Protein backbone atom coordinates (compact mmCIF):
# COMPACT_ATOMS: atom_id res chain seq x y z
CA UNK A 1 0.00 0.00 0.00
CA UNK A 2 2.12 2.85 1.35
CA UNK A 3 4.81 2.97 4.06
CA UNK A 4 3.02 5.41 6.35
CA UNK A 5 -0.21 3.46 6.66
CA UNK A 6 1.00 -0.08 5.97
CA UNK A 7 0.32 -2.32 8.93
CA UNK A 8 0.31 -6.00 9.70
CA UNK A 9 -0.52 -8.29 12.55
CA UNK A 10 -1.26 -11.91 13.29
CA UNK A 11 -4.77 -13.33 12.95
CA UNK A 12 -5.22 -16.15 15.43
CA UNK A 13 -7.81 -18.25 17.24
CA UNK A 14 -6.98 -16.97 20.74
CA UNK A 15 -5.28 -14.01 22.38
CA UNK A 16 -2.43 -16.15 23.67
CA UNK A 17 -1.84 -17.57 20.18
CA UNK A 18 -1.75 -14.00 18.96
CA UNK A 19 0.85 -13.08 21.56
CA UNK A 20 2.98 -16.07 20.59
CA UNK A 21 2.83 -15.24 16.90
CA UNK A 22 3.67 -11.59 17.53
CA UNK A 23 6.82 -12.73 19.29
CA UNK A 24 7.87 -14.45 16.06
CA UNK A 25 7.30 -11.47 13.75
CA UNK A 26 8.08 -8.45 15.95
CA UNK A 27 11.41 -6.68 16.23
CA UNK A 28 14.03 -5.04 14.06
CA UNK A 29 14.62 -7.08 10.90
CA UNK A 30 17.42 -4.79 9.63
CA UNK A 31 15.56 -4.43 6.32
CA UNK A 32 12.37 -2.45 6.88
CA UNK A 33 13.33 1.02 8.09
CA UNK A 34 10.08 1.26 10.04
CA UNK A 35 11.40 -1.46 12.34
CA UNK A 36 14.69 0.28 13.14
CA UNK A 37 13.29 1.72 16.39
CA UNK A 38 12.08 -1.68 17.57
CA UNK A 39 14.13 -4.04 19.76
CA UNK A 40 16.21 -6.78 18.19
CA UNK A 41 14.31 -10.09 17.85
CA UNK A 42 16.10 -11.57 20.85
CA UNK A 43 14.92 -8.66 23.00
CA UNK A 44 11.24 -8.79 21.97
CA UNK A 45 9.12 -9.35 25.10
CA UNK A 46 7.79 -12.87 25.62
CA UNK A 47 4.18 -11.80 25.36
CA UNK A 48 2.69 -15.30 25.55
CA UNK A 49 4.80 -16.29 28.54
CA UNK A 50 3.75 -13.14 30.37
CA UNK A 51 0.09 -14.07 29.87
CA UNK A 52 0.68 -17.66 30.93
CA UNK A 53 2.41 -16.53 34.13
CA UNK A 54 -0.34 -14.18 35.30
CA UNK A 55 -1.43 -15.32 38.75
CA UNK A 56 -4.88 -13.75 38.28
CA UNK A 57 -5.43 -13.51 34.52
CA UNK A 58 -9.03 -12.31 34.89
CA UNK A 59 -8.18 -9.49 37.27
CA UNK A 60 -7.91 -6.00 35.78
CA UNK A 61 -7.91 -4.13 39.07
CA UNK A 62 -6.09 -0.83 38.79
CA UNK A 63 -6.44 -0.64 35.00
CA UNK A 64 -7.96 2.52 33.54
CA UNK A 65 -9.77 2.01 30.24
CA UNK A 66 -11.09 4.87 28.14
CA UNK A 67 -13.95 4.63 25.65
CA UNK A 68 -13.38 7.13 22.84
CA UNK A 69 -16.72 8.97 22.79
CA UNK A 70 -16.40 10.07 19.18
CA UNK A 71 -16.05 6.45 18.02
CA UNK A 72 -19.63 5.81 19.12
CA UNK A 73 -21.07 8.82 17.32
CA UNK A 74 -20.24 8.14 13.67
CA UNK A 75 -23.28 8.21 11.34
CA UNK A 76 -22.87 4.66 10.00
CA UNK A 77 -22.73 3.02 13.45
CA UNK A 78 -25.13 0.09 13.72
CA UNK A 79 -26.96 0.54 17.06
CA UNK A 80 -26.66 -3.21 17.63
CA UNK A 81 -22.86 -3.00 17.33
CA UNK A 82 -22.80 -0.09 19.79
CA UNK A 83 -24.93 -2.01 22.28
CA UNK A 84 -22.73 -5.12 21.97
CA UNK A 85 -19.62 -3.01 22.47
CA UNK A 86 -20.99 -1.25 25.56
CA UNK A 87 -22.00 -4.60 27.05
CA UNK A 88 -18.42 -5.84 26.55
CA UNK A 89 -17.11 -2.67 28.19
CA UNK A 90 -19.32 -3.39 31.21
CA UNK A 91 -17.68 -6.80 31.48
CA UNK A 92 -14.31 -5.07 31.79
CA UNK A 93 -15.71 -3.26 34.83
CA UNK A 94 -16.73 -6.61 36.30
CA UNK A 95 -13.08 -7.68 35.97
CA UNK A 96 -12.01 -4.74 38.11
CA UNK A 97 -11.07 -2.11 35.54
CA UNK A 98 -12.19 1.49 35.74
CA UNK A 99 -13.98 2.23 32.46
CA UNK A 100 -15.13 5.70 31.43
CA UNK A 101 -15.61 7.76 28.30
CA UNK A 102 -13.04 10.23 27.08
CA UNK A 103 -13.52 12.77 24.31
CA UNK A 104 -10.82 12.98 21.66
CA UNK A 105 -12.32 15.43 19.13
CA UNK A 106 -9.49 14.95 16.63
CA UNK A 107 -10.42 11.26 16.39
CA UNK A 108 -13.29 12.24 14.07
CA UNK A 109 -10.80 13.90 11.73
CA UNK A 110 -8.59 10.82 11.65
CA UNK A 111 -10.35 9.28 8.61
CA UNK A 112 -10.00 12.56 6.70
CA UNK A 113 -6.30 12.79 7.47
CA UNK A 114 -5.90 9.12 6.56
CA UNK A 115 -7.78 9.61 3.28
CA UNK A 116 -5.78 12.65 2.24
CA UNK A 117 -2.50 10.96 3.03
CA UNK A 118 -3.21 7.41 1.92
CA UNK A 119 -4.87 8.13 -1.40
CA UNK A 120 -2.15 10.54 -2.52
CA UNK A 121 0.78 8.57 -1.11
CA UNK A 122 -0.54 5.21 -2.32
CA UNK A 123 -0.89 6.62 -5.82
CA UNK A 124 2.69 7.90 -5.74
CA UNK A 125 3.93 4.61 -4.30
CA UNK A 126 2.07 2.51 -6.83
CA UNK A 127 3.23 4.57 -9.80
CA UNK A 128 6.77 5.47 -8.71
CA UNK A 129 7.67 3.19 -5.83
CA UNK A 130 8.04 4.26 -2.20
CA UNK A 131 10.52 7.17 -2.12
CA UNK A 132 12.94 8.04 0.64
CA UNK A 133 13.13 4.57 2.15
CA UNK A 134 16.01 2.55 3.57
CA UNK A 135 15.00 -1.01 2.98
CA UNK A 136 14.27 -3.56 0.29
CA UNK A 137 12.32 -2.78 -2.86
CA UNK A 138 10.16 -5.60 -4.16
CA UNK A 139 11.05 -5.38 -7.83
CA UNK A 140 8.92 -8.37 -8.79
CA UNK A 141 5.85 -6.72 -7.31
CA UNK A 142 6.64 -3.44 -9.03
CA UNK A 143 6.89 -5.35 -12.28
CA UNK A 144 3.31 -6.51 -11.89
CA UNK A 145 2.08 -2.96 -11.42
CA UNK A 146 4.16 -0.89 -13.85
CA UNK A 147 3.40 0.06 -16.46
CA UNK A 148 -0.33 0.14 -15.89
CA UNK A 149 -2.01 -1.49 -18.85
CA UNK A 150 -5.67 -1.54 -19.76
CA UNK A 151 -5.93 -5.23 -18.91
CA UNK A 152 -4.57 -4.54 -15.41
CA UNK A 153 -7.03 -1.70 -14.96
CA UNK A 154 -9.95 -3.81 -16.11
CA UNK A 155 -9.12 -6.52 -13.57
CA UNK A 156 -8.65 -4.12 -10.66
CA UNK A 157 -11.32 -3.86 -7.96
CA UNK A 158 -13.16 -0.58 -7.68
CA UNK A 159 -11.37 0.40 -4.46
CA UNK A 160 -8.01 0.08 -6.20
CA UNK A 161 -9.21 2.25 -9.05
CA UNK A 162 -10.49 4.72 -6.48
CA UNK A 163 -6.98 5.06 -5.06
CA UNK A 164 -5.48 5.78 -8.47
CA UNK A 165 -8.14 8.28 -9.50
CA UNK A 166 -8.24 10.10 -6.16
CA UNK A 167 -4.47 10.09 -5.89
CA UNK A 168 -3.91 11.41 -9.40
CA UNK A 169 -6.51 14.14 -8.86
CA UNK A 170 -5.07 15.16 -5.50
CA UNK A 171 -1.48 15.17 -6.74
CA UNK A 172 -2.43 17.50 -9.57
CA UNK A 173 -4.90 19.82 -7.85
CA UNK A 174 -3.69 19.75 -4.22
CA UNK A 175 0.09 19.34 -4.42
CA UNK A 176 0.58 20.16 -0.71
CA UNK A 177 -2.10 17.78 0.57
CA UNK A 178 0.31 14.93 1.30
CA UNK A 179 2.65 17.14 3.31
CA UNK A 180 -0.20 18.71 5.24
CA UNK A 181 -1.78 15.37 6.12
CA UNK A 182 1.60 14.00 7.14
CA UNK A 183 1.90 16.79 9.69
CA UNK A 184 -1.72 16.37 10.81
CA UNK A 185 -1.05 12.70 11.48
CA UNK A 186 1.46 13.79 14.11
CA UNK A 187 -1.21 15.98 15.66
CA UNK A 188 -3.51 12.95 15.73
CA UNK A 189 -0.80 10.91 17.46
CA UNK A 190 -0.37 13.66 20.06
CA UNK A 191 -4.12 13.59 20.75
CA UNK A 192 -4.08 9.86 21.39
CA UNK A 193 -0.91 10.11 23.46
CA UNK A 194 -2.53 12.75 25.67
CA UNK A 195 -5.45 10.38 26.32
CA UNK A 196 -3.10 7.46 26.94
CA UNK A 197 -1.26 9.52 29.54
CA UNK A 198 -4.49 9.25 31.56
CA UNK A 199 -5.63 5.76 30.53
CA UNK A 200 -3.82 2.44 30.18
CA UNK A 201 -5.71 1.59 26.98
CA UNK A 202 -8.39 3.09 24.76
CA UNK A 203 -11.26 1.06 23.31
CA UNK A 204 -13.71 1.45 20.43
CA UNK A 205 -15.91 -0.78 18.32
CA UNK A 206 -13.56 -2.20 15.69
CA UNK A 207 -16.00 -1.73 12.81
CA UNK A 208 -19.29 0.19 12.86
CA UNK A 209 -21.24 -2.68 11.30
CA UNK A 210 -20.82 -6.40 10.72
CA UNK A 211 -19.42 -7.71 7.44
CA UNK A 212 -21.67 -6.87 4.50
CA UNK A 213 -22.66 -9.00 1.55
CA UNK A 214 -20.81 -8.73 -1.74
CA UNK A 215 -22.13 -6.28 -4.28
CA UNK A 216 -23.44 -7.58 -7.58
CA UNK A 217 -20.73 -8.32 -10.11
CA UNK A 218 -22.37 -5.99 -12.64
CA UNK A 219 -22.86 -3.13 -10.17
CA UNK A 220 -21.43 0.26 -11.07
CA UNK A 221 -18.62 1.66 -8.86
CA UNK A 222 -20.74 3.72 -6.47
CA UNK A 223 -22.92 0.82 -5.21
CA UNK A 224 -19.76 -1.22 -4.68
CA UNK A 225 -18.04 1.51 -2.70
CA UNK A 226 -21.23 2.22 -0.74
CA UNK A 227 -20.85 -1.09 1.10
CA UNK A 228 -17.55 0.13 2.55
CA UNK A 229 -18.44 3.67 3.61
CA UNK A 230 -17.14 4.42 7.09
CA UNK A 231 -15.82 0.88 7.51
CA UNK A 232 -12.43 1.89 8.93
CA UNK A 233 -13.54 5.02 10.80
CA UNK A 234 -12.28 3.75 14.16
CA UNK A 235 -9.18 1.91 12.95
CA UNK A 236 -7.52 3.92 10.20
CA UNK A 237 -6.27 6.67 12.52
CA UNK A 238 -4.13 4.18 14.43
CA UNK A 239 -2.63 2.96 11.15
CA UNK A 240 -1.30 6.50 10.81
CA UNK A 241 -0.11 6.95 14.38
CA UNK A 242 1.46 3.53 14.92
CA UNK A 243 -0.22 2.75 18.23
CA UNK A 244 -0.53 -1.01 18.87
CA UNK A 245 -4.13 -2.12 18.41
CA UNK A 246 -5.86 -5.47 18.77
CA UNK A 247 -9.37 -6.47 17.78
CA UNK A 248 -11.18 -8.99 19.96
CA UNK A 249 -14.46 -10.73 19.04
CA UNK A 250 -17.09 -9.87 21.67
CA UNK A 251 -20.34 -11.21 20.26
CA UNK A 252 -22.33 -12.03 17.15
CA UNK A 253 -25.19 -10.28 15.35
CA UNK A 254 -27.68 -11.57 12.84
CA UNK A 255 -27.27 -10.62 9.18
CA UNK A 256 -29.90 -8.09 8.13
CA UNK A 257 -29.10 -7.54 4.46
CA UNK A 258 -28.18 -9.47 1.33
CA UNK A 259 -28.99 -13.05 0.42
CA UNK A 260 -28.64 -14.29 4.02
CA UNK A 261 -31.09 -11.78 5.51
CA UNK A 262 -33.54 -13.62 7.75
CA UNK A 263 -31.47 -16.83 7.68
CA UNK A 264 -30.47 -16.57 11.32
CA UNK A 265 -26.78 -16.57 10.41
CA UNK A 266 -24.73 -14.34 12.70
CA UNK A 267 -21.38 -12.59 12.21
CA UNK A 268 -18.83 -11.33 14.76
CA UNK A 269 -18.59 -7.91 16.36
CA UNK A 270 -15.16 -6.67 17.41
CA UNK A 271 -13.76 -4.54 20.23
CA UNK A 272 -10.58 -2.60 19.43
CA UNK A 273 -8.02 -2.19 22.22
CA UNK A 274 -5.32 0.47 21.69
CA UNK A 275 -2.25 1.01 23.82
CA UNK A 276 0.79 3.24 24.12
CA UNK A 277 3.70 2.74 21.75
CA UNK A 278 5.48 -0.52 22.63
CA UNK A 279 2.84 -1.37 25.26
CA UNK A 280 1.61 -4.51 23.53
CA UNK A 281 1.77 -6.39 26.82
CA UNK A 282 -0.88 -4.12 28.31
CA UNK A 283 -3.11 -4.54 25.26
CA UNK A 284 -2.75 -8.31 25.48
CA UNK A 285 -3.49 -8.32 29.20
CA UNK A 286 -6.83 -6.55 28.74
CA UNK A 287 -7.81 -8.73 25.79
CA UNK A 288 -6.76 -11.92 27.58
CA UNK A 289 -8.73 -11.09 30.72
CA UNK A 290 -11.91 -10.44 28.73
CA UNK A 291 -11.45 -13.56 26.61
CA UNK A 292 -10.88 -15.78 29.64
CA UNK A 293 -14.05 -14.47 31.28
CA UNK A 294 -16.48 -14.51 28.36
CA UNK A 295 -17.66 -16.83 25.59
CA UNK A 296 -18.08 -14.41 22.72
CA UNK A 297 -19.77 -16.98 20.49
CA UNK A 298 -22.72 -17.14 22.86
CA UNK A 299 -23.10 -13.38 23.26
PDB file of N, CA, C and O in Angstrom, residues 63 115 173 208 213 236 245 251 266:
ATOM      1  N   UNK A  63      -6.523  -1.050  36.405  1.00  0.00           N
ATOM      2  CA  UNK A  63      -6.436  -0.640  35.003  1.00  0.00           C
ATOM      3  C   UNK A  63      -7.468   0.443  34.709  1.00  0.00           C
ATOM      4  O   UNK A  63      -8.617   0.357  35.137  1.00  0.00           O
ATOM      5  N   UNK A 115      -7.379   9.600   4.695  1.00  0.00           N
ATOM      6  CA  UNK A 115      -7.777   9.611   3.278  1.00  0.00           C
ATOM      7  C   UNK A 115      -6.866  10.508   2.464  1.00  0.00           C
ATOM      8  O   UNK A 115      -6.376  10.123   1.400  1.00  0.00           O
ATOM      9  N   UNK A 173      -4.136  18.643  -8.274  1.00  0.00           N
ATOM     10  CA  UNK A 173      -4.897  19.818  -7.848  1.00  0.00           C
ATOM     11  C   UNK A 173      -4.578  20.280  -6.427  1.00  0.00           C
ATOM     12  O   UNK A 173      -4.841  21.430  -6.086  1.00  0.00           O
ATOM     13  N   UNK A 208     -17.972  -0.331  12.473  1.00  0.00           N
ATOM     14  CA  UNK A 208     -19.291   0.193  12.857  1.00  0.00           C
ATOM     15  C   UNK A 208     -20.451  -0.718  12.482  1.00  0.00           C
ATOM     16  O   UNK A 208     -21.578  -0.490  12.911  1.00  0.00           O
ATOM     17  N   UNK A 213     -22.660  -8.086   2.683  1.00  0.00           N
ATOM     18  CA  UNK A 213     -22.663  -8.998   1.546  1.00  0.00           C
ATOM     19  C   UNK A 213     -21.885  -8.385   0.386  1.00  0.00           C
ATOM     20  O   UNK A 213     -21.641  -7.167   0.357  1.00  0.00           O
ATOM     21  N   UNK A 236      -8.518   3.377  11.115  1.00  0.00           N
ATOM     22  CA  UNK A 236      -7.516   3.924  10.195  1.00  0.00           C
ATOM     23  C   UNK A 236      -6.597   4.941  10.862  1.00  0.00           C
ATOM     24  O   UNK A 236      -5.427   5.065  10.498  1.00  0.00           O
ATOM     25  N   UNK A 245      -2.688  -1.922  18.280  1.00  0.00           N
ATOM     26  CA  UNK A 245      -4.129  -2.120  18.413  1.00  0.00           C
ATOM     27  C   UNK A 245      -4.467  -3.580  18.143  1.00  0.00           C
ATOM     28  O   UNK A 245      -3.882  -4.211  17.261  1.00  0.00           O
ATOM     29  N   UNK A 251     -18.956 -10.815  20.429  1.00  0.00           N
ATOM     30  CA  UNK A 251     -20.345 -11.205  20.257  1.00  0.00           C
ATOM     31  C   UNK A 251     -20.670 -11.413  18.791  1.00  0.00           C
ATOM     32  O   UNK A 251     -19.806 -11.240  17.919  1.00  0.00           O
ATOM     33  N   UNK A 266     -25.293 -15.470  11.970  1.00  0.00           N
ATOM     34  CA  UNK A 266     -24.733 -14.341  12.700  1.00  0.00           C
ATOM     35  C   UNK A 266     -23.245 -14.159  12.377  1.00  0.00           C
ATOM     36  O   UNK A 266     -22.560 -15.124  12.068  1.00  0.00           O
TER      37      UNK A 266
END
